[in-house]
Short mmCIF file of C-alpha atoms in Angstrom, two decimals:
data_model
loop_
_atom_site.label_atom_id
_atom_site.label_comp_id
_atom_site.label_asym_id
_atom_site.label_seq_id
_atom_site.Cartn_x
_atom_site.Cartn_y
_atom_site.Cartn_z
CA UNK A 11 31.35 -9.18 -13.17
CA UNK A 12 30.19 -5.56 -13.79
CA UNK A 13 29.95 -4.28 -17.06
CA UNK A 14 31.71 -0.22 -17.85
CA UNK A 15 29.15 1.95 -18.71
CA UNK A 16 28.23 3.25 -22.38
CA UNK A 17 27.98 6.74 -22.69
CA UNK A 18 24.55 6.39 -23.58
CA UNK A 19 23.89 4.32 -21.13
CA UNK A 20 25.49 7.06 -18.61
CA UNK A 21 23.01 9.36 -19.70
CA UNK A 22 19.99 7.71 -20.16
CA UNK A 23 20.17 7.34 -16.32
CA UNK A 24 19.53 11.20 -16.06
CA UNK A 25 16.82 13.90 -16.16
CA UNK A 26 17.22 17.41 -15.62
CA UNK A 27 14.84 19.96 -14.51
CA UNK A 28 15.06 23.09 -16.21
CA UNK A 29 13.10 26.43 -14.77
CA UNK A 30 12.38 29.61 -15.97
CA UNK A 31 10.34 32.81 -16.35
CA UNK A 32 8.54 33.11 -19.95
CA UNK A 33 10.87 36.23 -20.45
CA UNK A 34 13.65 34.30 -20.03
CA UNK A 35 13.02 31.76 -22.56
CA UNK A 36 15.83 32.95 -24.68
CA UNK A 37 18.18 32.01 -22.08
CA UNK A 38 16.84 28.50 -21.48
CA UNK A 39 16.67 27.80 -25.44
CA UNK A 40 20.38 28.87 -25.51
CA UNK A 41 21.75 26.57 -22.49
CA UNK A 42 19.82 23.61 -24.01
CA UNK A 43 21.29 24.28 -27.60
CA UNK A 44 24.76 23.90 -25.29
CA UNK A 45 23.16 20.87 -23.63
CA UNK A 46 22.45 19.28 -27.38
CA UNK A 47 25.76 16.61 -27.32
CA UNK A 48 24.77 15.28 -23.90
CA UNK A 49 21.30 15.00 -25.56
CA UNK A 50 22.09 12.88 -28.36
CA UNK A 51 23.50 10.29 -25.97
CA UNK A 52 20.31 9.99 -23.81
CA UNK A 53 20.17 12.85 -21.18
CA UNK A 54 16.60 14.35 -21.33
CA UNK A 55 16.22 17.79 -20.48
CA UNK A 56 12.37 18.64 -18.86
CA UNK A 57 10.79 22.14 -19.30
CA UNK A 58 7.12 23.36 -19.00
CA UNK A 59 6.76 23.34 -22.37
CA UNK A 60 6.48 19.72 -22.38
CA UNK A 61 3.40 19.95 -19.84
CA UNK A 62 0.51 18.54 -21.81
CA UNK A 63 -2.94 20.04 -22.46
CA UNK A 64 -5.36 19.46 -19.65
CA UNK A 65 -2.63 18.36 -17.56
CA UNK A 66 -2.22 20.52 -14.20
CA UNK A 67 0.97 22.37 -13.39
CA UNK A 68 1.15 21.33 -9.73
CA UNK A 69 0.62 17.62 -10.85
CA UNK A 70 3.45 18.12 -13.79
CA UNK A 71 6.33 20.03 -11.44
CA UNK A 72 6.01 17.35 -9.06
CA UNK A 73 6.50 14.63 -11.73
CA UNK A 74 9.14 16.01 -13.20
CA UNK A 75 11.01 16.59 -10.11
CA UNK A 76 9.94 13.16 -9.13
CA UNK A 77 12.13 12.12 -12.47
CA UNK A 78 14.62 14.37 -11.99
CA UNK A 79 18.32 13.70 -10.53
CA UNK A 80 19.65 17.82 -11.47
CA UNK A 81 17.14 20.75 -11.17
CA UNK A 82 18.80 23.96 -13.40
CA UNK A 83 17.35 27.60 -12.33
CA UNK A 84 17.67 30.70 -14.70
CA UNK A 85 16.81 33.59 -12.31
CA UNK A 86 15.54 36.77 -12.54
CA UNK A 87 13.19 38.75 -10.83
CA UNK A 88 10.13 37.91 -12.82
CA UNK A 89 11.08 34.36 -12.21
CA UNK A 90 11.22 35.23 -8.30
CA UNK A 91 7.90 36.84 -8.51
CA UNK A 92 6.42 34.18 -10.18
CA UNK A 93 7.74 31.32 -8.31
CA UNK A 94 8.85 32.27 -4.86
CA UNK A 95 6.80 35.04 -3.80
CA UNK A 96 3.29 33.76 -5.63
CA UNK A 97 2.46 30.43 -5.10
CA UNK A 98 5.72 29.05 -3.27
CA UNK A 99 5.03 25.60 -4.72
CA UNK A 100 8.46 25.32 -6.63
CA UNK A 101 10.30 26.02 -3.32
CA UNK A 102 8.62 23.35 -1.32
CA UNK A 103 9.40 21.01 -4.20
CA UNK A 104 12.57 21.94 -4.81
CA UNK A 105 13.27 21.80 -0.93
CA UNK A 106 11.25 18.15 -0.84
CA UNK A 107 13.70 16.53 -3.29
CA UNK A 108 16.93 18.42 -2.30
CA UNK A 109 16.32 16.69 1.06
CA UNK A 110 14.44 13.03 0.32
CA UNK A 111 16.47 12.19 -2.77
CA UNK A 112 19.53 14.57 -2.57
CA UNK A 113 18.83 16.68 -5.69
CA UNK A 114 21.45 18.58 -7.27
CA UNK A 115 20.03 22.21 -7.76
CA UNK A 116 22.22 24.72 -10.00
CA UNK A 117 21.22 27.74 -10.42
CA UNK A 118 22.59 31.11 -12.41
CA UNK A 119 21.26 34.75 -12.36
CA UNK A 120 20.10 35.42 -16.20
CA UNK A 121 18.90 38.77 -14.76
CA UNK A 122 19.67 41.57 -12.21
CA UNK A 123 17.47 40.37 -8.88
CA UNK A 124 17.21 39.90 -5.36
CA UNK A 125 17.84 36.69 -4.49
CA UNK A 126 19.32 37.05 -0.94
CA UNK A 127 15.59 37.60 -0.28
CA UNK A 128 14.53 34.61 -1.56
CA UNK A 129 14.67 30.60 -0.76
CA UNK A 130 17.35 30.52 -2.90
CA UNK A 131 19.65 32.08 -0.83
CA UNK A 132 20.01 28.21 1.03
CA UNK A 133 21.44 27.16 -2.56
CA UNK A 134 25.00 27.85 -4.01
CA UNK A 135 25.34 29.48 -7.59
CA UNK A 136 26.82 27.96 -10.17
CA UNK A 137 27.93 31.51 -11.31
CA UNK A 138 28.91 34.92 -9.62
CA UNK A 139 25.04 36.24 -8.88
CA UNK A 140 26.13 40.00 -8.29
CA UNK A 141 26.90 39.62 -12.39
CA UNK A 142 23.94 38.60 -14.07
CA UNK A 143 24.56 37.14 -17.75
CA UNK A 144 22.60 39.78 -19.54
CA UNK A 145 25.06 42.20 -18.07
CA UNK A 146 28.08 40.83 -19.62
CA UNK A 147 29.20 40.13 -22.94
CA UNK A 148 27.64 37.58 -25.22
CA UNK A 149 31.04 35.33 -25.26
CA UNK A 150 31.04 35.39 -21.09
CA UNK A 151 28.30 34.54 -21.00
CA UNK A 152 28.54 31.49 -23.36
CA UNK A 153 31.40 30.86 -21.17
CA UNK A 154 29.45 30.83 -18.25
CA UNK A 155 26.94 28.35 -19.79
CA UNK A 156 29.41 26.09 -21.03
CA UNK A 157 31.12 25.92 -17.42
CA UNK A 158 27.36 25.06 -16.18
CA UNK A 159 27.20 22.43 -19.31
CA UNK A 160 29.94 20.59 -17.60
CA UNK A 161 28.90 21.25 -14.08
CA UNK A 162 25.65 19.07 -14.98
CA UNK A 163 27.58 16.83 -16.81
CA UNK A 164 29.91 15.87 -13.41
CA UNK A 165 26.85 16.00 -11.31
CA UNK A 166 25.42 13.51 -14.04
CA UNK A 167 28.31 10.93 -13.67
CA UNK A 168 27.71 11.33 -9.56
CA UNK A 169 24.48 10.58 -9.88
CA UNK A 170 24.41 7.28 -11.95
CA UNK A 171 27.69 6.24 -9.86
CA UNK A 172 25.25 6.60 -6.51
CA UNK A 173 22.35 4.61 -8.38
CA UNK A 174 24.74 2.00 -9.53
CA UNK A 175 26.39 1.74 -6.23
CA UNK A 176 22.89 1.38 -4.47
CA UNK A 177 21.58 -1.43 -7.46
CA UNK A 178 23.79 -4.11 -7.02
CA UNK A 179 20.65 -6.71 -6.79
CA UNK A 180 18.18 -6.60 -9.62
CA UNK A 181 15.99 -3.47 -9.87
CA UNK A 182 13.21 -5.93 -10.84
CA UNK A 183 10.97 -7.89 -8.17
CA UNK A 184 10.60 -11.31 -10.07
CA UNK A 185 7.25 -13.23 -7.68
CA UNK A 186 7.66 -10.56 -4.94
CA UNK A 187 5.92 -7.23 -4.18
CA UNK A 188 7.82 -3.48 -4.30
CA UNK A 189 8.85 -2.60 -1.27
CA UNK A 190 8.27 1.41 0.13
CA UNK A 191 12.09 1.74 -0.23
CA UNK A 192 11.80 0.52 -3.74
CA UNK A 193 9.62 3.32 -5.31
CA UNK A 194 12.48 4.84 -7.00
CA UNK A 195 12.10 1.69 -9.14
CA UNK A 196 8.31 0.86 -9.32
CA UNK A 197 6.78 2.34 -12.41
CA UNK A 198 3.77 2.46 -14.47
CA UNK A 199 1.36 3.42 -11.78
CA UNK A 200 1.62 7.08 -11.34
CA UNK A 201 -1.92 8.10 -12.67
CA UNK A 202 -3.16 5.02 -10.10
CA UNK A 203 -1.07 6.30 -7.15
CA UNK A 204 -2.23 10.05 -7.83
CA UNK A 205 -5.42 8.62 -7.54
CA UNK A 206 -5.51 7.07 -4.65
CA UNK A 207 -3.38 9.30 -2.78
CA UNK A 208 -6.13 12.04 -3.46
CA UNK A 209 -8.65 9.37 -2.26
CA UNK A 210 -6.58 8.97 0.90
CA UNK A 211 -6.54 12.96 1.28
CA UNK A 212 -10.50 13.20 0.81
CA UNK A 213 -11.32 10.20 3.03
CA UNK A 214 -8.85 11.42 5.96
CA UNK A 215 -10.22 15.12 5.61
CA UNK A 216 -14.04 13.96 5.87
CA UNK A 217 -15.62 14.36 9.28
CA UNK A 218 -17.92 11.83 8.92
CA UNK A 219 -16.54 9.05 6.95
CA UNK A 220 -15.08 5.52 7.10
CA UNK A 221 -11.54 6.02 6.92
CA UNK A 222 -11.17 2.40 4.71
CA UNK A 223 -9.79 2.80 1.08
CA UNK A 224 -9.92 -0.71 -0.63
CA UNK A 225 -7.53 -1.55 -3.76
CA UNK A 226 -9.02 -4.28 -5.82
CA UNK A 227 -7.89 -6.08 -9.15
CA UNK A 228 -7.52 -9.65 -9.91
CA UNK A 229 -4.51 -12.01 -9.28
CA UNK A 230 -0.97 -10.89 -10.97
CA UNK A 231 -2.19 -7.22 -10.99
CA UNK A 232 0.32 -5.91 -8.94
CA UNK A 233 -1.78 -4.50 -5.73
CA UNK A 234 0.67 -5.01 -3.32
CA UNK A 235 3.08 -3.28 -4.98
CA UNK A 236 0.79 -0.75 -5.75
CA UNK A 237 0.39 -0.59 -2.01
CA UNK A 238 3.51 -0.32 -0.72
CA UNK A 239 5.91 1.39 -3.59
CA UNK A 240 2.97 3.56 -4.93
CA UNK A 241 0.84 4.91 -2.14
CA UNK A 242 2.94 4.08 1.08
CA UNK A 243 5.93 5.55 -0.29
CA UNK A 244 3.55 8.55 -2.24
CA UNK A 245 2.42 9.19 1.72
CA UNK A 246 5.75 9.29 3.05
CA UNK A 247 6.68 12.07 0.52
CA UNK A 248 3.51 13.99 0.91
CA UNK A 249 1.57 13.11 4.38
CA UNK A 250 -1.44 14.28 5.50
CA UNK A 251 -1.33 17.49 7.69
CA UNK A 252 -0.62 17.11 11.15
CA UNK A 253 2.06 17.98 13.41
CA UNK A 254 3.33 14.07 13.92
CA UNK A 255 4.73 12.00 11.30
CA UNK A 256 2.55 8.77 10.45
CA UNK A 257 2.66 5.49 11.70
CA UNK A 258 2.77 2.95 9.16
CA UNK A 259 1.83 -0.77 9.91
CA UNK A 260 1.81 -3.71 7.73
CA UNK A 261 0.49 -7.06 7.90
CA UNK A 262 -1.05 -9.69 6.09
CA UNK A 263 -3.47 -11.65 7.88
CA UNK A 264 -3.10 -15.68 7.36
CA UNK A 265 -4.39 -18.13 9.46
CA UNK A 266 -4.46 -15.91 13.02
CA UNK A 267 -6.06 -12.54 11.43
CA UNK A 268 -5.74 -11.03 14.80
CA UNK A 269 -2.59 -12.82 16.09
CA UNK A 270 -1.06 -11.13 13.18
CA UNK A 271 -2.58 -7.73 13.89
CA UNK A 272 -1.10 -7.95 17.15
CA UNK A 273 2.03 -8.56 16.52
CA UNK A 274 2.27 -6.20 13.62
CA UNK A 275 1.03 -3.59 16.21
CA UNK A 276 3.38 -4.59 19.12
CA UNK A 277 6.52 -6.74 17.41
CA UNK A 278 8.39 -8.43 19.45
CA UNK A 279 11.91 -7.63 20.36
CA UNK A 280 14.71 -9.62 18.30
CA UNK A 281 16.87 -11.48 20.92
CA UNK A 282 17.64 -14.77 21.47
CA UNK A 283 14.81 -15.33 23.56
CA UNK A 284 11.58 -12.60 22.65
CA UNK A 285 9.45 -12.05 25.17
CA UNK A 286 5.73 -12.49 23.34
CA UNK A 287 3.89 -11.97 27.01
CA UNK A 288 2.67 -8.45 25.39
CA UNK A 289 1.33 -9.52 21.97
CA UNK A 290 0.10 -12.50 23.55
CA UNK A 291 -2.22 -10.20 26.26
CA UNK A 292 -2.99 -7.53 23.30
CA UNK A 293 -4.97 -10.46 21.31
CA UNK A 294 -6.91 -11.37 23.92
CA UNK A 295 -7.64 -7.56 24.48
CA UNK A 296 -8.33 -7.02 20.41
CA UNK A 297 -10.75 -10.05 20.87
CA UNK A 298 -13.01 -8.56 23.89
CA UNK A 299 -15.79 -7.14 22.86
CA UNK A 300 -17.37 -3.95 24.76
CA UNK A 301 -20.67 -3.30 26.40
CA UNK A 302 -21.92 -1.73 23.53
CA UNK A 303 -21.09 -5.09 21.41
CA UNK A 304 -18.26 -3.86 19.50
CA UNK A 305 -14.82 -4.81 18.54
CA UNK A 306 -13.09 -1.57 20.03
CA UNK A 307 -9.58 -2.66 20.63
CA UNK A 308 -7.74 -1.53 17.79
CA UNK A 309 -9.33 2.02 18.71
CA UNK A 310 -8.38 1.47 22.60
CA UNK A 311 -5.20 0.64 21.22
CA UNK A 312 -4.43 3.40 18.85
CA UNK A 313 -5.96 5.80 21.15
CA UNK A 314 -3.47 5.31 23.93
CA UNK A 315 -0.53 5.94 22.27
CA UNK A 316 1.87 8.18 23.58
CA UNK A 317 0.59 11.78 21.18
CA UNK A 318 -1.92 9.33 19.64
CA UNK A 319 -4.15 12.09 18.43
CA UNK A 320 -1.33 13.74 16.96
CA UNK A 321 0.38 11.02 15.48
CA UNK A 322 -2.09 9.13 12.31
CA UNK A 323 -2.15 5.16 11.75
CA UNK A 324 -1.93 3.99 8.54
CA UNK A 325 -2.59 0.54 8.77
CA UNK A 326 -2.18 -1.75 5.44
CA UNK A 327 -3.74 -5.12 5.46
CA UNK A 328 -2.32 -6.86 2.17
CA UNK A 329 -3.67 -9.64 0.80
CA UNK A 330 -6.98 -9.73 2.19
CA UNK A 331 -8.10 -12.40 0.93
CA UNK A 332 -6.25 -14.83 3.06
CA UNK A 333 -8.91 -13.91 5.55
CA UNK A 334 -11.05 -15.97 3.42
CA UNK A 335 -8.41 -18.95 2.75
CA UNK A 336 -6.33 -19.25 5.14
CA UNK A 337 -8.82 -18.49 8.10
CA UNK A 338 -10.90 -21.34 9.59
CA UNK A 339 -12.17 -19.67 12.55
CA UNK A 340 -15.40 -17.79 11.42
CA UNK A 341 -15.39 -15.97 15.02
CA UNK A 342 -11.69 -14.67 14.37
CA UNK A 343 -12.64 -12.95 11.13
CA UNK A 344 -15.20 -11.05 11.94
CA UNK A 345 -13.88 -10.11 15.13
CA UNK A 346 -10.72 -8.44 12.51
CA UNK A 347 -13.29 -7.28 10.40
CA UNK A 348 -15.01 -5.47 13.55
CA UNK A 349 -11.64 -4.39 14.91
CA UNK A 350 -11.11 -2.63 11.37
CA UNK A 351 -14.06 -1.22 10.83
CA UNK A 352 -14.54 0.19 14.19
CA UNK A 353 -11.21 1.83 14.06
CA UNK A 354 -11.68 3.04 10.82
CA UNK A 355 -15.20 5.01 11.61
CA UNK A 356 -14.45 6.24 15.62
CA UNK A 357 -13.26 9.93 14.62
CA UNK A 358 -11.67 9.80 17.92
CA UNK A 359 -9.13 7.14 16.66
CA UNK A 360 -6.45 8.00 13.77
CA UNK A 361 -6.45 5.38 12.27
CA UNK A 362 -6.60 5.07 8.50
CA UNK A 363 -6.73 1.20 6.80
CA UNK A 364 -5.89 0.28 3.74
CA UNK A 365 -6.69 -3.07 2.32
CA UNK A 366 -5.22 -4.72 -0.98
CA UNK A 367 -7.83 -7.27 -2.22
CA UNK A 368 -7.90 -10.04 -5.44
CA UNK A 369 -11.42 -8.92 -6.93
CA UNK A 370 -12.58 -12.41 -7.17
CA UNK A 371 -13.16 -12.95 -3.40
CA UNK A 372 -15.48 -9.74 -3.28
CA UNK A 373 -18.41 -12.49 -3.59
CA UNK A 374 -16.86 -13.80 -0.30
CA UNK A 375 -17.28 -9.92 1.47
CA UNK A 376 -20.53 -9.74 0.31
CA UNK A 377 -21.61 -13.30 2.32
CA UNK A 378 -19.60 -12.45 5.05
CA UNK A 379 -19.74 -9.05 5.78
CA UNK A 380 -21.89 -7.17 3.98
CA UNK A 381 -20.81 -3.38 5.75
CA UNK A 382 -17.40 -4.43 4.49
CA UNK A 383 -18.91 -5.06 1.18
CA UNK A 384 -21.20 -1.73 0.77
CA UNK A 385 -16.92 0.33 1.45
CA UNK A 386 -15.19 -1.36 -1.03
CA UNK A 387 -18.30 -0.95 -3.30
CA UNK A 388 -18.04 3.19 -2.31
CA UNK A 389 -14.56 3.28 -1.55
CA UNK A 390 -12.70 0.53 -3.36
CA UNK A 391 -10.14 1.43 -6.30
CA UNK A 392 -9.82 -0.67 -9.51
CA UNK A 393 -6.40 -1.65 -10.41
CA UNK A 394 -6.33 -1.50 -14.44
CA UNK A 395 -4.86 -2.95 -16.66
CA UNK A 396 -1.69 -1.12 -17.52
CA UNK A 397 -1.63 0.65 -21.28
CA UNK A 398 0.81 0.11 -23.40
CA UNK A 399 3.10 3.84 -22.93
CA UNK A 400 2.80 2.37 -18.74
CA UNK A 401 3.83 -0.92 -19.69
CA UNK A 402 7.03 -0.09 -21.64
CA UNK A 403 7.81 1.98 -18.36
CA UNK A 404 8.05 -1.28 -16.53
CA UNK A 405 10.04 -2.90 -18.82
CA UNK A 406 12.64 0.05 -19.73
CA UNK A 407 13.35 2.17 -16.75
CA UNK A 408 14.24 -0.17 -13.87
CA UNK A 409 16.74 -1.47 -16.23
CA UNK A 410 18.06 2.27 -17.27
CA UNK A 411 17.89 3.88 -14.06
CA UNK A 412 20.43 0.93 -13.24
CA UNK A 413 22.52 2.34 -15.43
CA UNK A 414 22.03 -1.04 -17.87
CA UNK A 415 19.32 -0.63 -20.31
CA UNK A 416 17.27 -2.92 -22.88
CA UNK A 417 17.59 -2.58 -26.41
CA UNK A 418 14.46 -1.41 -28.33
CA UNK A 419 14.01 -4.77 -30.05
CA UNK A 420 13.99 -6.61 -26.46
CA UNK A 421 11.47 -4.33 -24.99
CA UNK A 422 9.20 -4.25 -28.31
CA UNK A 423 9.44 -8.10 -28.17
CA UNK A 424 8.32 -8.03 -24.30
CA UNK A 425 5.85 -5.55 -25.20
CA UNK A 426 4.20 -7.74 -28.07
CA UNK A 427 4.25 -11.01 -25.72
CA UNK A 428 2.75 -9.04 -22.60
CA UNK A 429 0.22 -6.61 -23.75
CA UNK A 430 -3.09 -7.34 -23.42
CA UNK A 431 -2.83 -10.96 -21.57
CA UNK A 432 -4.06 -11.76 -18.69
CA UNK A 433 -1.96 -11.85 -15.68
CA UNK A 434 1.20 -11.64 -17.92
CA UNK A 435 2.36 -9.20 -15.62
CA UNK A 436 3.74 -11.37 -13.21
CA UNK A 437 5.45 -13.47 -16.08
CA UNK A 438 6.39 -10.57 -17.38
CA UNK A 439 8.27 -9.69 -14.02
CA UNK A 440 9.74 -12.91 -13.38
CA UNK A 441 11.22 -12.78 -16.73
CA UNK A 442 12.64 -9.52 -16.63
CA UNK A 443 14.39 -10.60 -13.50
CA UNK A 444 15.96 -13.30 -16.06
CA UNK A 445 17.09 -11.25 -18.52
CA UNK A 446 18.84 -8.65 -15.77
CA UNK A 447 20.33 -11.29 -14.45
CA UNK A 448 21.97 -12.34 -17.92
CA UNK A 449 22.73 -9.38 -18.47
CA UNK A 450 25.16 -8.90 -15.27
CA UNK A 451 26.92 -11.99 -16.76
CA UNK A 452 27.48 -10.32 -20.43
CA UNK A 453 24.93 -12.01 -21.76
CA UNK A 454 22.57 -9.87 -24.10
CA UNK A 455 19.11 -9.22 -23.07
CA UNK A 456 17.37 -11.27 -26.93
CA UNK A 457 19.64 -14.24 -26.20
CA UNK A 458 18.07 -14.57 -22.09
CA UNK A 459 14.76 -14.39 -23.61
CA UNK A 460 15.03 -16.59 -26.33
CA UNK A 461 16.63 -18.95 -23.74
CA UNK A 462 14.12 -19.20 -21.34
CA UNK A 463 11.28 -19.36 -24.04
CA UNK A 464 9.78 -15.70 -23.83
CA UNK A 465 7.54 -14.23 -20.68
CA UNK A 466 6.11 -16.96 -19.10
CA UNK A 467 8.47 -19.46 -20.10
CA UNK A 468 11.34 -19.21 -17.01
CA UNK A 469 8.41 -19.55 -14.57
CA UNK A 470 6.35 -22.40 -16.57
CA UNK A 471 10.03 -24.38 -16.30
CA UNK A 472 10.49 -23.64 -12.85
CA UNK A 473 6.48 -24.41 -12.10
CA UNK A 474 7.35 -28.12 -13.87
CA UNK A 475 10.97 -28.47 -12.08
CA UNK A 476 9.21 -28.31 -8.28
CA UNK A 477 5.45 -30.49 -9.78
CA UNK A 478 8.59 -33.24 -10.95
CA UNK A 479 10.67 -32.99 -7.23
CA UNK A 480 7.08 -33.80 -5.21
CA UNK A 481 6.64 -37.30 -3.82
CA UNK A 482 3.57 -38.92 -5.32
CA UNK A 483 1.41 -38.29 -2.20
CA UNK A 484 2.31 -34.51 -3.07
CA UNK A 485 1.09 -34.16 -6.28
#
């Protein structure tokens, strides 16, 4: 059964992005005065004076964009001249998210300008542009404000109806990892994924280096997800330059390291009957080795694409460390090892890889292979622990961009039981997919937890359930 909607909860769902010139402050303080009723029931309004000291503007914009499901524009000329002839970053942003996540963008003329000139031109007015608001009188223009006031509103119920319609399953992950398509619910990580993305940038723009960036952390820490929700999908929304889109592969190695890389490089077609004649040939081409004593096939490979050279790789190898215990065949891994490494450092090849590994099996790299080692040592990127402000993003917005949020006593409680303890973040995850789950049968989110005895608890049960169902020979 689905619940109605509060009207707070309506509105906690929603962000808007508010733009102006400094001279047209005025304007801005005056629409969000209007804005004030929708504010007490949860919708937050985002304006540069909320970027921080220290923090950049680019970095902020984007954010807030990022966050942001209505974009409102106060024009005027200095705001053209600041924003679309200057820099151009607020078009390109504005453009980004009208097109990858369907943002609403309003916009009114505050002040005589030219805007047929402009990028705005692509973008309907919420309000006759050839009469600026300055140029009327004071109670048209209140008029005009208030019709905007409810044209956010509307676009505000359209929104949350689309993110409900789209979250039928729980926006939390439980054991599993965030998927690329799931970033709009992955939170927590944004100073990590900025981070590495600019790593990525640096180590794809070098001339000379080994295109390998390494995310490391222990066991529960989230890496995969980090992977694929934060810096896949971070790519896909801001690639590298080059005329081609990438080419993203994943895989995770197992047993067959290079059986897998094959067939995540050449999949099989899904029929009754799938021919595996070519992934079978590619792994015994991945496993030659050339004259010069190299593992070059993954280059060969890459390099012989159709617009290859044109086109990056970005290869993700998750959970790395099943090379280690899943892999019996010593010749296997270093032959994947060799195929990665070779790739990753022939400047002829695009091919970028990225490698998720627990940090407790770096001893294992450093026996092993040692040049794999001395790159994760130089290139590798710590997964911290999350602080406290990132952790109560976990726990609150999945739930309120679902349009069904926690209560502030459920998240402090989660908060008390998961900071600072190791690996609760799993547990922490598995429970929250508990306590959605009660709450899509009416059940309040203090009652789920108390239920299945705080984080941890649900999965200790379950843990005990399966140990109790294994024959004696199992255990």
């Amino acid at each position: 059964m689905v619940r109605c909607l509060p009207v707070r909860c309506l509105y906690m769902c929603a962000q808007i992005f508010l733009a102006n010139s400094a001279s047209d402050s005025p304007w801005r303080e005056r629409l969000t005065l209007m804005l004030a009723p929708l504010q007490q029931v949860g919708l937050r309004c985002w304006d540069e004076t909320q970027i921080q000291p220290g923090q950049h503007r680019k970095d902020a914009l984007a954010a807030a964009l990022n966050a942001a499901s209505i974009a409102v524009l106060l024009v005027s000329s200095s705001f053209l001249a600041r924003e679309f002839a200057c820099d151009q970053e607020l078009p390109r942003m504005l453009d980004g998210a009208h097109k990858e996540k369907d943002l609403k963008i309003l916009w009114v003329a505050v002040r005589p300008c030219l805007w047929q000139e402009s990028a705005l031109a692509a973008y309907q007015p919420a309000h006759d542009p050839e009469r600026p608001l300055c140029t009327i009188s004071d109670s048209d223009a209140d008029a005009i404000l208030i019709g905007l006031c409810r044209r956010i509103q509307s676009a505000v119920v359209d929104t949350v109806s689309s993110i409900r319609g789209t979250e039928r399953r729980s926006p939390y992950r439980g054991l599993s990892a965030f998927e690329m398509d799931e970033s709009h619910l992955f939170f927590g990580r944004a100073t990590l994924i900025e981070k590495l993305w600019t790593c990525f940038n640096a180590l794809y723009d070098s001339v000379d280096a080994t295109r390998l960036l390494a995310i490391v952390g222990p066991s529960g820490s989230g890496k995969s997800s980090v992977a694929r929700a934060g810096l896949l999908a971070e790519l896909s929304r801001r690639p590298v330059p080059g005329p081609q889109a990438m080419r993203i592969i994943v895989l995770k190695p197992g047993g067959h390291p290079v059986r897998a890389l094959a067939l995540a490089l050449h999949p099989p077609a899904i029929q009754e009957a799938p021919d595996l004649g070519a992934p079978r040939k590619l792994v015994d081409d991945l496993l030659q080795v050339s004259r010069h004593g190299e593992f070059d096939g993954l280059s060969s490979w890459a390099a012989n694409l159709p617009r290859g050279a044109d086109s990056p790789i970005v290869l993700l190898v998750d959970q790395f460390e099943e090379l280690y215990t899943l892999c019996r065949d010593k010749e296997e891994r270093n032959a994947f090892v060799g195929l990665l490494l070779h790739a990753a450092s022939d400047q002829s090849c695009p091919v970028f890889v990225i490698v998720t590994l627990r940090s407790d099996f770096l001893e294992e790299t450093h026996r092993q292979h040692p040049l794999l080692n001395r790159l994760l040592a130089e290139q590798g990127i710590i997964v911290p622990a999350l602080s406290r402000a990132e952790l109560r993003q976990v726990i609150a917005e999945p739930a309120a961009r679902a349009g069904i949020p926690f209560d502030v006593a459920t998240i402090e409680l989660l908060l008390a039981e998961s900071w600072g303890n190791e690996g609760s973040l799993t547990l922490l995850e598995f429970a929250l997919t508990r306590i959605w789950e009660g709450l899509r049968s009416n059940k309040d989110a203090g009652t789920t937890l108390r239920e299945i005895g705080g984080v941890g608890g649900s999965l200790a049960r379950m843990g005990h359930a399966l140990y109790v169902a294994l024959r004696p020979s199992e255990k």
